[in-house]
Amino acid sequence: MKGKRIYLFTRFERIWHWLQALLIIVLLITGFEIHGTYSLLGYDRAVFVHNFCGITWIVLFFLFVFWLFVTGEWKQYIPTTKKMIDVILFYSYGIFKGEKHPFHKSREEKHNPLQRIVYLILASIFLPIQILSGIYYYTYHTWPKLGGLAIFSSLDPVAFIHTLFAFVILQFLVIHVYMTTTGDTVFAHIKSMFTGYEEIKETSN
Amino acid sequence: MLKSNLKKLLLILMVFFTLFLPRVWGAVKEKDLSITADHTKFKDLKGDFHNGEDLTNMCLKCHNLADKQIYKTFHWTWKDKGGLRGKGAYTVNNWCISTNFMHDEECSLCHIGWKGKEEGINCFKCHLRTKEDIASDMKDYLFFSQSQDKDSQEMANDIKNTIKEHMVKVGPPTRRNCGECHFKGGHGDGAKHGDLDTSLINPSRDLDVHMSPKGGNFSCVRCHTTVGHNIAGRYYIHPAVKEKKSLIEDDKTSKITCVSCHGHTPHKDSLLNGHIKRVACQSCHIPAFARKKPTELLWDWSTAGKKEKGRRIKKVDKYGKVIYGSDVGTKKWATNVVPTYFWYNGTMASYTLKDTIDPTKENFLNKPIGSPTDKNSKIFPFKIHRGKQPYDTKYKRLLPPLLSEDVKTGEEGYWKTLDWQKALKDGCKIMKIPYSGEFGFVKTAWAYPINHMVAPKENAVKCIECHTQNGRLKNIRGIYLPGRDRFGFLDNLAWTIILLTLVGVIMHGIGRLILSKRRA
């Protein structure tokens, strides 16, 4: 059964994706060390690496947002209900019976409705919250000097938010990594994120 | 064989002389350039004298404001302005407890007068630059000079010559001068402060970067700025400084603090500088106190008075320090003590004999004041000295026993009699404090701020020592400390959810695998 290859992910997109993946994983590892969950790098080194990756991520995030709007790729993230139920049913039921994925990827629509909504929430709510709370955490001690701009007099709420969303992102990571195995072959999706091309099997439409 | 050894020896000697000797010489030859007068040349200092006051008057001939300045200082009065606090007033601690208004002879040995406040100022106590103890020489001189026999007169003359030889070697106070009292206070070297003991007379750079001759070689007054004999520093409820400014902001600051020289942003790393708002420099830069010599951590008077076969008992520990004495009770000493941390705004709450205590719990006689909500409070290191000392079971007040002997009446104190009832009665009588006649022992604690023994920066406290559960700051409340603090429910709930998710996806995957195999 020979399928066709379509070009889904541009070079920038792939570099951005893997760099962001790396940063998030390192941030999670060092972040939970700073949180006191375990000790690995040593506290001061963990703080340094965490801050370095955090600031790098901010730059990368803005590059990504810029790219989204310049290329018009932001349209890929407009949520839709079309086939949403089908996709949910597929992952919870059809996949076990070897059914075909109800959503068909194309250059114009590379994310299924579930991906659209999850990535949209992640990129527009969760990540900005994490970045903003991170910046606040990082610059906490300088806020009073900037003219009483401190919204929180204590680090508590900021630390709470930053920790909460770290868990949310970790949760996403676990599911996201698992979902990559649900392609036609176990590594099909991961492969396409490296090469940019996705193998599409022949289908009836 | 012999020749080659000889050659080697010669070579080593040559290297030694060329490399090290000039340094040794340099260290010895280095002079204090702040000194502008050679006191050995003054004719006024070559006259005759008969007692301590004569010597003082020689000094005052030129330093004609000194006595008026001294009489106003806390070092002389031993009382603060209100007259309530101070060694000479109603302050009570948990070492030697009280000076009984300076009647207790041994306590008065530290006073800067020849005999308490009675026979004028002993300038040499702070200004003599040799190790000679002129106060004790003078006592001997007075003793021998009163006798008429020839031997005694000769003895007196010898002592006089010794005094004459030393009295001209004066200058600004050295670490040894201040240390004579401040290192040895509380009945022994290192007993009181923990960050002050005789190891600071000539400290290694490891022990104190500022005071070490291999570091800044600071004398005490380098930071304890002195104006008109008034030496800046904290005492009882009075803070050392009100505002901390760098010398660039104010070069006439009332006291040199860390900020004076190091500024408000001393670290290269802005995250470390961010700590300064809430963490005192001392908290990280003095990782432990009593790093060379032991300091006393406990003095339990309640066990005093025991005898073995009619003889007094004395037990010492591995440092050679007394851990039990019939006259003093039980003591405990330790080296390398990790400080206890409190919120502190520079003032202490300090007990006096007029305050009441709660005999059912430990009473803090000197306690840091501060809180996380107070902008001026920082996390600060302290030594805690615990004790058990006599109190009036009826009036619920601490009691001031007479310990050595009364300088005025010669009445013998507890150290001679081992009789609590008499020592307490005499002590209260001197201080005109009511005593019901019934006493017990109460637990007390005293906090001393740790300011000295600043270590080289590479030995500063590491991040993880505070940023962890059960770390140095485990008892500090009111802040979120990353690495220490958790949102209990959040961590537990979140990890549970993540674990369940992990189990979920694994099950999902196994399900897919099994079913796809079955289909195949």
XYZ file of C-alpha atoms in Angstrom:
725
model
C 0.000 0.000 0.000
C 1.936 2.971 -1.219
C 0.874 6.383 0.030
C 1.714 9.889 -0.977
C 4.077 12.202 0.882
C 2.969 15.643 1.830
C 5.145 18.434 3.185
C 3.569 19.400 6.516
C 6.235 21.071 8.619
C 8.628 23.715 7.349
C 12.216 23.866 8.507
C 11.539 26.730 10.915
C 8.586 24.886 12.388
C 10.622 21.751 12.975
C 13.551 23.579 14.544
C 11.156 25.571 16.690
C 9.324 22.425 17.765
C 12.393 20.468 18.814
C 14.070 23.424 20.446
C 10.921 24.144 22.404
C 10.659 20.454 23.335
C 14.224 20.464 24.577
C 13.708 23.688 26.520
C 10.490 22.473 28.112
C 12.030 19.193 29.170
C 15.112 20.894 30.650
C 12.900 23.504 32.305
C 10.759 20.773 33.855
C 13.776 18.828 35.083
C 15.520 21.860 36.585
C 12.259 23.408 37.734
C 11.300 20.444 39.848
C 14.807 20.375 41.287
C 14.388 24.020 42.320
C 11.002 23.035 43.713
C 12.833 20.553 45.923
C 11.412 17.370 44.387
C 14.875 15.821 43.912
C 18.463 16.917 43.559
C 20.294 16.400 40.321
C 22.426 19.281 39.041
C 22.851 21.022 42.380
C 20.627 23.894 43.375
C 22.630 26.844 42.062
C 23.348 25.141 38.729
C 19.697 24.156 38.378
C 18.670 27.776 38.972
C 21.185 28.994 36.395
C 20.152 26.478 33.740
C 16.469 27.095 34.450
C 16.810 30.852 34.064
C 18.948 30.502 30.954
C 16.448 28.165 29.296
C 13.530 30.302 30.461
C 14.909 33.435 28.842
C 15.841 31.509 25.692
C 12.303 30.176 25.553
C 10.833 33.683 25.717
C 12.866 34.660 22.662
C 11.841 31.488 20.860
C 8.210 31.961 21.779
C 8.138 35.436 20.276
C 9.853 34.186 17.125
C 7.141 31.547 16.868
C 4.332 34.079 17.330
C 5.948 36.322 14.715
C 6.247 33.379 12.337
C 2.597 32.426 12.926
C 1.306 35.805 11.868
C 3.720 36.463 9.050
C 3.038 33.123 7.385
C -0.664 33.053 8.187
C -0.130 29.725 9.913
C -2.150 31.046 12.857
C -5.223 29.894 10.926
C -4.156 26.315 11.709
C -5.119 26.981 15.304
C -8.645 28.296 14.800
C -10.755 25.898 16.817
C -13.426 23.889 15.089
C -16.060 21.389 16.162
C -16.056 19.704 12.792
C -15.174 16.015 13.273
C -14.292 16.733 16.925
C -16.614 13.981 18.170
C -15.313 11.596 15.513
C -11.729 12.179 16.568
C -12.537 11.678 20.242
C -14.440 8.501 19.402
C -11.524 7.313 17.295
C -8.961 7.645 20.098
C -11.210 6.128 22.711
C -12.699 3.332 20.641
C -11.969 3.081 16.915
C -8.217 2.963 17.284
C -8.488 -0.403 19.051
C -10.492 -1.824 16.165
C -7.923 -0.671 13.599
C -10.227 1.940 12.117
C -8.854 4.686 9.920
C -8.315 8.139 11.448
C -11.424 10.212 10.680
C -9.327 13.334 10.056
C -7.215 13.752 6.950
C -4.122 15.894 7.189
C -3.225 18.311 4.445
C -0.950 21.299 4.062
C -3.938 23.560 4.765
C -5.208 21.572 7.734
C -2.350 19.838 9.444
C -3.935 19.559 12.894
C -7.014 17.565 13.783
C -9.747 19.429 15.740
C -8.490 18.012 19.050
C -4.944 19.177 18.330
C -6.242 22.599 17.283
C -8.015 23.250 20.547
C -5.267 21.774 22.746
C -2.422 23.619 20.979
C -4.426 26.841 20.964
C -5.037 26.697 24.709
C -1.449 25.691 25.310
C 0.113 28.413 23.178
C -2.263 31.229 24.019
C -2.990 30.551 27.694
C -0.783 27.995 29.425
C 2.586 28.924 27.969
C 2.083 32.702 28.312
C 0.995 32.218 31.920
C 4.090 30.122 32.555
C 6.338 32.624 30.809
C 4.825 35.618 32.592
C 4.870 34.001 36.022
C 8.439 32.925 35.305
C 9.475 36.468 34.437
C 7.778 37.722 37.584
C 9.477 35.034 39.662
C 12.854 35.866 38.116
C 12.577 39.614 38.619
C 10.587 39.429 41.863
C 13.142 41.305 43.956
C 13.363 44.242 41.554
C 9.641 44.994 41.294
C 9.322 47.304 44.291
C 12.163 49.377 42.857
C 10.206 49.831 39.639
C 7.718 52.005 41.456
C 5.578 49.656 43.499
C 4.448 47.686 40.488
C 4.436 44.492 42.481
C 1.018 42.961 42.163
C 1.821 40.372 44.757
C 3.565 41.352 47.944
C 4.620 37.778 48.428
C 6.119 35.171 46.162
C 3.471 32.643 47.212
C 0.830 33.200 44.498
C 3.431 33.496 41.750
C 5.170 30.344 42.876
C 1.819 28.581 43.086
C 0.844 29.526 39.535
C 4.282 28.673 38.167
C 4.234 25.270 39.853
C 0.632 24.537 38.865
C 1.276 25.222 35.181
C 4.512 23.266 35.293
C 2.366 20.288 36.238
C -0.135 21.131 33.479
C 2.660 21.260 30.906
C 4.134 18.014 32.222
C 0.698 16.436 31.863
C 0.510 17.700 28.283
C 3.977 16.320 27.595
C 3.032 12.825 28.790
C -0.075 12.674 26.602
C 1.573 14.430 23.664
C 4.474 11.983 23.584
C 2.075 9.054 23.767
C -0.088 10.447 20.991
C 2.911 10.506 18.633
C 2.787 6.724 18.653
C -0.735 6.592 17.294
C 0.241 7.169 13.658
C 0.287 4.514 10.991
C 3.459 3.220 12.553
C 4.673 3.913 16.067
C 7.317 6.416 14.938
C 5.521 7.875 11.905
C 4.558 11.150 13.566
C 7.951 11.674 15.191
C 9.608 10.962 11.851
C 7.501 13.577 10.105
C 8.482 16.120 12.748
C 12.095 15.509 11.752
C 11.728 15.297 7.980
C 8.760 17.601 7.541
C 7.020 15.005 5.348
C 4.107 12.875 6.452
C 3.301 9.619 4.695
C -0.400 9.611 3.896
C -2.017 6.259 3.148
C -4.399 5.929 0.237
C -7.905 6.617 1.388
C -11.309 6.525 -0.204
C -11.631 10.278 -0.476
C 76.258 11.359 48.247
C 76.954 13.725 51.126
C 77.899 16.466 48.750
C 74.696 16.257 46.790
C 72.669 16.382 50.015
C 74.582 19.426 51.124
C 73.914 21.050 47.784
C 70.232 20.335 48.138
C 70.150 21.819 51.609
C 71.942 24.915 50.428
C 69.537 25.291 47.573
C 66.526 24.957 49.866
C 67.982 27.503 52.253
C 68.648 29.925 49.434
C 65.117 29.579 48.125
C 63.762 30.078 51.639
C 65.753 33.222 52.255
C 65.046 34.808 48.905
C 61.336 33.984 48.893
C 60.055 33.995 52.435
C 62.286 36.040 54.626
C 61.568 39.388 52.972
C 57.875 38.699 53.550
C 58.425 37.917 57.202
C 60.421 41.095 57.566
C 57.812 43.050 55.710
C 55.092 41.869 58.069
C 57.110 42.771 61.123
C 58.251 46.106 59.834
C 54.839 47.270 58.690
C 53.895 50.226 60.857
C 50.588 51.766 61.717
C 50.753 54.988 59.732
C 47.799 56.472 61.598
C 50.109 57.056 64.571
C 51.625 60.550 64.474
C 53.170 60.780 67.918
C 55.915 58.737 69.612
C 54.867 58.548 73.235
C 58.283 57.300 74.366
C 59.649 60.786 73.695
C 57.200 62.779 75.834
C 58.741 64.262 78.972
C 55.359 64.461 80.666
C 55.206 60.656 80.644
C 58.504 60.293 82.474
C 57.372 61.712 85.809
C 56.789 59.794 89.012
C 53.455 58.236 90.044
C 51.943 56.585 93.077
C 48.725 55.073 91.783
C 46.619 54.558 88.670
C 45.049 57.969 88.770
C 48.484 59.600 88.564
C 49.052 57.764 85.301
C 45.637 58.814 83.980
C 46.430 62.418 84.796
C 49.603 62.207 82.745
C 47.504 61.165 79.750
C 44.931 63.871 80.412
C 47.595 66.576 80.378
C 47.522 66.409 76.598
C 44.306 64.477 75.910
C 42.374 67.018 77.882
C 38.887 66.119 76.654
C 39.250 62.380 77.057
C 37.941 62.019 80.604
C 34.860 64.145 80.018
C 34.128 62.078 76.905
C 34.703 58.763 78.636
C 32.446 59.530 81.597
C 29.527 59.905 79.182
C 30.122 56.673 77.329
C 28.353 53.380 77.859
C 31.770 51.791 78.363
C 32.109 53.828 81.546
C 28.550 54.050 82.866
C 27.528 50.472 82.094
C 24.030 51.951 82.006
C 21.942 53.183 79.112
C 20.338 56.618 79.120
C 17.235 55.488 80.961
C 19.399 53.936 83.663
C 17.419 50.716 83.431
C 19.583 48.619 81.135
C 23.253 47.738 81.276
C 25.698 45.663 83.291
C 25.751 48.395 85.919
C 21.950 48.547 86.008
C 19.152 45.987 86.045
C 20.046 43.930 82.972
C 20.292 40.249 83.704
C 21.842 37.565 81.492
C 22.260 33.817 81.726
C 26.037 33.655 82.167
C 27.178 35.404 85.378
C 23.630 36.733 85.729
C 24.283 40.191 87.245
C 27.123 42.477 88.362
C 25.043 43.579 91.370
C 25.437 47.245 90.431
C 29.163 46.587 89.880
C 29.652 45.381 93.439
C 30.701 41.928 92.219
C 34.472 42.170 92.120
C 35.213 39.801 89.260
C 32.640 41.422 86.988
C 34.269 44.795 87.522
C 37.596 43.520 86.218
C 36.296 44.314 82.767
C 35.389 47.886 83.607
C 37.688 50.517 82.091
C 38.373 52.154 85.458
C 41.224 51.333 87.845
C 38.716 50.082 90.408
C 35.227 50.131 88.985
C 34.103 53.709 88.727
C 35.950 54.751 91.877
C 39.549 55.510 90.991
C 39.414 57.105 87.555
C 39.871 55.801 84.037
C 42.454 53.173 83.178
C 43.445 54.405 79.701
C 45.752 51.404 79.216
C 42.883 48.986 79.174
C 42.057 50.078 75.630
C 45.225 51.845 74.496
C 48.188 49.769 75.667
C 49.744 48.012 72.691
C 51.695 45.395 74.626
C 50.438 42.304 76.426
C 51.293 43.751 79.864
C 48.401 43.895 82.347
C 48.970 47.314 83.878
C 45.869 47.102 86.081
C 47.216 44.032 87.833
C 50.760 45.513 87.957
C 49.309 48.567 89.638
C 47.512 46.404 92.205
C 50.800 44.656 93.029
C 52.635 47.959 93.153
C 50.129 49.418 95.600
C 50.421 46.296 97.752
C 54.221 46.292 97.950
C 54.672 50.055 98.131
C 52.612 50.224 101.315
C 55.015 47.953 103.119
C 58.093 49.547 104.690
C 60.531 46.658 104.471
C 63.331 46.856 101.980
C 62.405 43.823 99.875
C 58.898 45.090 99.313
C 60.160 48.527 98.392
C 62.513 46.969 95.881
C 59.693 44.877 94.496
C 57.535 47.979 94.200
C 60.320 49.746 92.368
C 60.721 46.877 89.918
C 57.025 46.895 89.154
C 57.105 50.654 88.729
C 59.872 50.313 86.172
C 57.879 47.680 84.300
C 54.888 50.011 84.222
C 57.094 52.896 83.054
C 58.527 50.752 80.314
C 55.120 49.751 78.982
C 52.951 52.803 79.621
C 54.502 54.711 76.718
C 53.593 52.052 74.195
C 50.119 53.306 73.489
C 47.951 53.902 70.445
C 44.498 53.287 68.997
C 42.872 50.101 70.376
C 43.930 46.801 68.858
C 41.893 43.602 68.598
C 43.675 42.396 71.720
C 42.600 45.481 73.709
C 38.894 45.129 72.920
C 39.144 41.365 73.096
C 40.415 41.384 76.646
C 36.785 41.936 77.675
C 34.727 41.255 74.566
C 36.424 37.942 73.750
C 36.482 36.715 77.331
C 33.205 38.033 78.750
C 30.845 35.637 80.505
C 33.477 33.821 82.554
C 35.909 32.646 79.900
C 37.289 32.808 76.395
C 34.477 32.475 73.840
C 31.847 31.967 76.535
C 29.532 34.718 75.414
C 29.309 35.690 71.783
C 30.373 32.725 69.689
C 31.699 35.031 66.971
C 34.167 36.701 69.334
C 37.007 34.860 71.038
C 40.783 35.108 71.330
C 41.262 33.366 67.985
C 40.462 36.801 66.500
C 43.584 38.397 67.983
C 45.520 36.945 65.072
C 42.909 35.266 62.872
C 43.585 33.285 59.712
C 41.943 34.530 56.531
C 39.641 31.513 56.743
C 38.322 32.652 60.097
C 37.805 36.330 59.374
C 38.618 37.972 56.052
C 38.432 41.479 57.476
C 40.396 41.049 60.688
C 43.019 38.625 59.420
C 46.481 40.129 58.889
C 46.372 38.164 55.609
C 43.107 39.947 54.762
C 42.117 43.458 55.776
C 43.880 43.351 59.168
C 41.015 45.434 60.565
C 41.045 46.451 64.173
C 37.643 46.494 65.895
C 37.360 50.272 65.684
C 37.831 50.111 61.925
C 34.105 49.339 61.738
C 32.998 50.319 65.233
C 33.394 53.964 64.325
C 34.511 55.998 67.311
C 33.616 59.632 67.851
C 34.755 61.297 71.062
C 35.480 57.945 72.680
C 31.948 56.829 71.899
C 32.258 53.506 70.130
C 29.445 52.658 67.716
C 27.750 49.313 68.120
C 24.596 47.626 69.319
C 23.917 47.341 73.032
C 20.792 45.891 74.596
C 17.749 47.483 72.964
C 19.810 50.089 71.094
C 20.550 49.178 67.455
C 24.039 49.666 66.013
C 22.824 51.736 63.077
C 19.538 53.219 61.979
C 20.183 53.406 58.273
C 22.702 51.496 56.235
C 24.414 53.669 53.674
C 27.481 53.233 51.548
C 30.407 55.558 52.121
C 29.707 57.036 48.694
C 26.305 58.126 49.940
C 27.549 59.284 53.330
C 31.219 59.214 54.285
C 30.490 60.374 57.824
C 28.269 57.449 58.649
C 27.859 56.711 62.349
C 29.069 53.143 61.930
C 30.778 51.177 59.207
C 28.535 48.338 58.049
C 28.889 45.823 55.212
C 27.052 48.261 52.926
C 29.511 51.072 53.693
C 32.224 49.424 51.622
C 30.476 46.705 49.628
C 27.535 48.856 48.506
C 23.938 47.857 47.966
C 24.642 45.448 45.092
C 27.777 43.578 46.127
C 27.310 40.457 43.983
C 27.835 40.058 40.257
C 24.750 37.859 40.139
C 21.540 39.869 40.313
C 19.694 36.928 41.867
C 22.078 37.017 44.816
C 21.661 40.779 45.066
C 17.931 40.112 45.136
C 18.403 38.299 48.437
C 19.734 41.400 50.187
C 16.309 42.895 50.764
C 15.349 40.072 53.122
C 18.585 38.286 54.015
C 21.384 39.900 56.019
C 24.921 39.547 54.628
C 25.891 37.716 57.836
C 23.370 34.927 57.173
C 25.338 33.560 54.211
C 28.824 34.884 54.869
C 29.200 33.500 58.397
C 28.462 29.813 57.753
C 29.222 28.842 61.357
C 30.561 30.522 64.479
C 33.160 29.361 66.997
C 35.120 27.993 64.056
C 38.464 27.850 65.904
C 37.680 27.866 69.625
C 34.640 26.499 71.443
C 31.793 28.680 72.587
C 29.471 28.035 75.493
C 25.942 26.924 74.583
C 24.549 26.124 78.020
C 25.027 27.208 81.594
C 22.793 25.392 84.058
C 23.213 26.929 87.509
C 20.686 24.540 89.066
C 23.216 21.720 89.355
C 25.813 23.838 91.160
C 26.844 23.158 94.740
C 27.502 19.394 94.566
C 30.569 18.003 96.278
C 32.345 14.677 96.240
C 33.735 13.513 99.603
C 33.553 17.074 100.840
C 35.602 18.345 97.921
C 34.596 20.587 95.102
C 34.167 18.954 91.693
C 35.574 20.175 88.401
C 35.075 18.354 85.106
C 36.384 19.432 81.717
C 35.524 18.405 78.163
C 37.782 17.566 75.201
C 38.486 21.266 74.678
C 39.629 21.616 78.284
C 36.553 23.719 79.052
C 34.659 23.326 82.321
C 31.489 21.268 81.888
C 30.836 20.890 85.578
C 32.031 22.921 88.487
C 30.636 22.956 92.019
C 30.707 26.755 91.883
C 29.072 27.158 88.460
C 26.976 24.075 87.698
C 26.760 22.467 84.273
C 28.056 23.993 81.055
C 28.151 22.858 77.447
C 30.628 23.927 74.787
C 30.797 23.409 71.033
C 32.770 24.453 67.966
C 31.570 25.116 64.417
C 28.048 25.931 65.506
C 25.471 26.571 62.774
C 23.564 29.746 63.687
C 19.865 29.938 64.454
C 18.038 32.365 62.203
C 15.409 34.959 63.141
C 13.722 37.953 61.557
C 15.614 40.911 62.997
C 15.382 44.671 62.550
C 18.466 45.539 64.590
C 16.764 45.847 67.962
C 16.556 43.303 70.732
C 13.960 42.838 73.425
C 16.043 42.770 76.571
C 15.087 41.587 80.034
C 15.770 43.354 83.317
C 15.420 42.304 86.938
C 12.207 44.319 87.026
C 10.443 42.109 84.482
C 8.520 39.015 85.461
C 9.131 35.586 83.980
C 7.025 32.524 83.302
C 8.605 29.653 85.257
C 6.739 27.023 83.208
C 8.622 27.773 79.990
C 11.918 28.988 78.575
C 12.233 32.765 78.893
C 14.168 34.705 76.261
C 16.186 37.344 78.114
C 17.555 38.874 74.929
C 15.477 38.281 71.841
C 15.640 39.683 68.318
C 12.720 41.846 67.286
C 11.506 41.583 63.722
C 8.916 40.056 61.456
C 8.483 39.192 57.794
C 5.963 42.021 57.421
C 8.377 44.616 58.791
C 10.249 46.189 55.867
C 13.372 46.729 57.951
C 13.616 43.148 59.154
C 16.011 40.706 57.614
C 16.794 37.072 58.241
C 19.767 37.186 60.574
C 22.020 34.614 62.272
C 22.159 34.239 66.055
C 23.846 32.255 68.736
C 21.410 30.945 71.312
C 22.796 30.481 74.795
C 20.520 28.477 77.062
C 20.551 28.555 80.796
C 18.873 27.702 84.049
C 19.148 30.316 86.740
C 17.637 31.332 90.073
C 14.316 33.158 90.262
C 11.986 34.228 93.037
C 9.201 31.649 93.107
C 6.848 34.141 94.742
C 7.538 37.367 92.825
C 8.281 35.491 89.556
C 11.363 37.580 88.892
C 14.945 36.586 88.162
C 17.378 36.947 91.054
C 20.915 38.455 91.043
C 23.187 36.330 93.243
C 26.434 37.820 94.514
C 29.078 35.535 93.000
C 32.680 36.543 93.728
C 32.711 39.131 96.502
C 31.420 42.595 97.198
C 34.179 45.116 96.388
C 32.753 47.492 98.975
C 31.935 45.294 101.973
C 34.069 42.252 101.236
C 30.977 40.068 101.661
C 31.693 36.616 100.208
C 29.650 35.427 97.257
C 28.370 32.057 96.038
C 31.675 31.027 94.482
C 33.195 30.988 97.956
C 30.243 29.896 100.097
C 28.195 27.677 97.718
C 25.223 29.014 99.684
C 22.459 30.117 97.305
C 20.255 31.629 100.005
C 23.007 33.932 101.261
C 24.235 34.850 97.744
C 20.710 35.747 96.644
C 19.927 37.699 99.782
C 23.172 39.671 99.534
C 22.704 40.267 95.814
C 19.166 41.558 96.260
C 20.153 43.690 99.224
C 22.872 45.453 97.205
C 20.428 46.128 94.379
C 17.497 46.942 96.681
C 15.355 44.299 95.051
C 12.638 42.557 97.083
C 13.324 38.877 97.741
C 10.677 36.606 99.162
C 13.246 34.132 100.483
C 12.080 31.340 98.195
C 13.869 30.546 94.986
C 13.793 28.025 92.185
C 15.513 27.635 88.810
C 13.987 28.706 85.525
C 14.989 27.998 81.934
C 16.284 31.015 80.037
C 17.717 31.765 76.626
C 19.803 34.585 75.236
C 20.272 35.425 71.547
C 23.449 37.105 70.342
C 23.600 38.466 66.781
C 26.439 36.886 64.808
C 28.437 39.590 63.021
C 32.066 38.553 63.124
C 34.073 35.633 61.684
C 33.080 36.560 58.127
C 34.442 33.770 55.947
C 36.082 34.105 52.525
C 33.396 34.191 49.828
C 34.157 30.682 48.621
C 33.093 29.407 52.052
C 29.767 31.242 52.080
C 26.626 29.229 52.785
C 25.532 27.289 49.674
C 22.065 27.812 48.140
C 20.893 24.308 48.977
C 21.520 24.775 52.700
C 18.467 27.050 52.876
C 16.579 26.100 49.701
C 15.613 22.697 51.022
C 13.269 21.155 53.514
C 14.769 21.027 57.015
C 17.505 23.443 55.976
C 18.982 26.341 57.888
C 15.825 28.416 57.467
C 13.301 25.740 58.375
C 11.875 27.902 61.165
C 11.678 31.167 59.228
C 8.024 31.964 58.515
C 6.301 34.534 56.351
C 8.121 33.982 53.071
C 7.869 31.537 50.196
C 11.246 29.881 50.041
C 11.749 27.941 46.788
C 12.982 24.431 47.464
C 11.648 24.452 51.016
C 7.997 25.335 50.604
C 5.310 23.258 48.933
C 1.667 23.639 48.273
C 0.983 20.286 49.878
C -2.286 19.478 48.176
C -1.039 20.690 44.785
C 2.037 18.493 44.690
C 0.191 15.416 45.876
C -2.795 15.915 43.620
C -0.727 16.788 40.562
C 1.661 13.856 40.895
C -1.315 11.530 41.369
C -2.956 12.823 38.209
C 0.274 12.528 36.236
C 0.825 9.004 37.492
C -2.743 8.044 36.561
C -2.276 9.594 33.122
C 0.898 7.629 32.644
C -0.878 4.429 33.634
C -3.743 5.421 31.316
C -1.604 5.905 28.230
C 0.344 2.723 28.918
C -2.937 0.767 29.170
C -4.163 2.462 26.006
C -0.969 1.458 24.240
C -1.086 -2.140 25.488
C -4.720 -2.328 24.415
C -3.806 -1.188 20.919
C -0.950 -3.658 20.720
C -2.965 -6.675 21.840
C -5.936 -5.877 19.600
C -3.785 -5.204 16.548
C -2.028 -8.564 17.078
C -5.404 -10.281 17.388
C -6.528 -8.674 14.115
C -3.392 -9.708 12.294
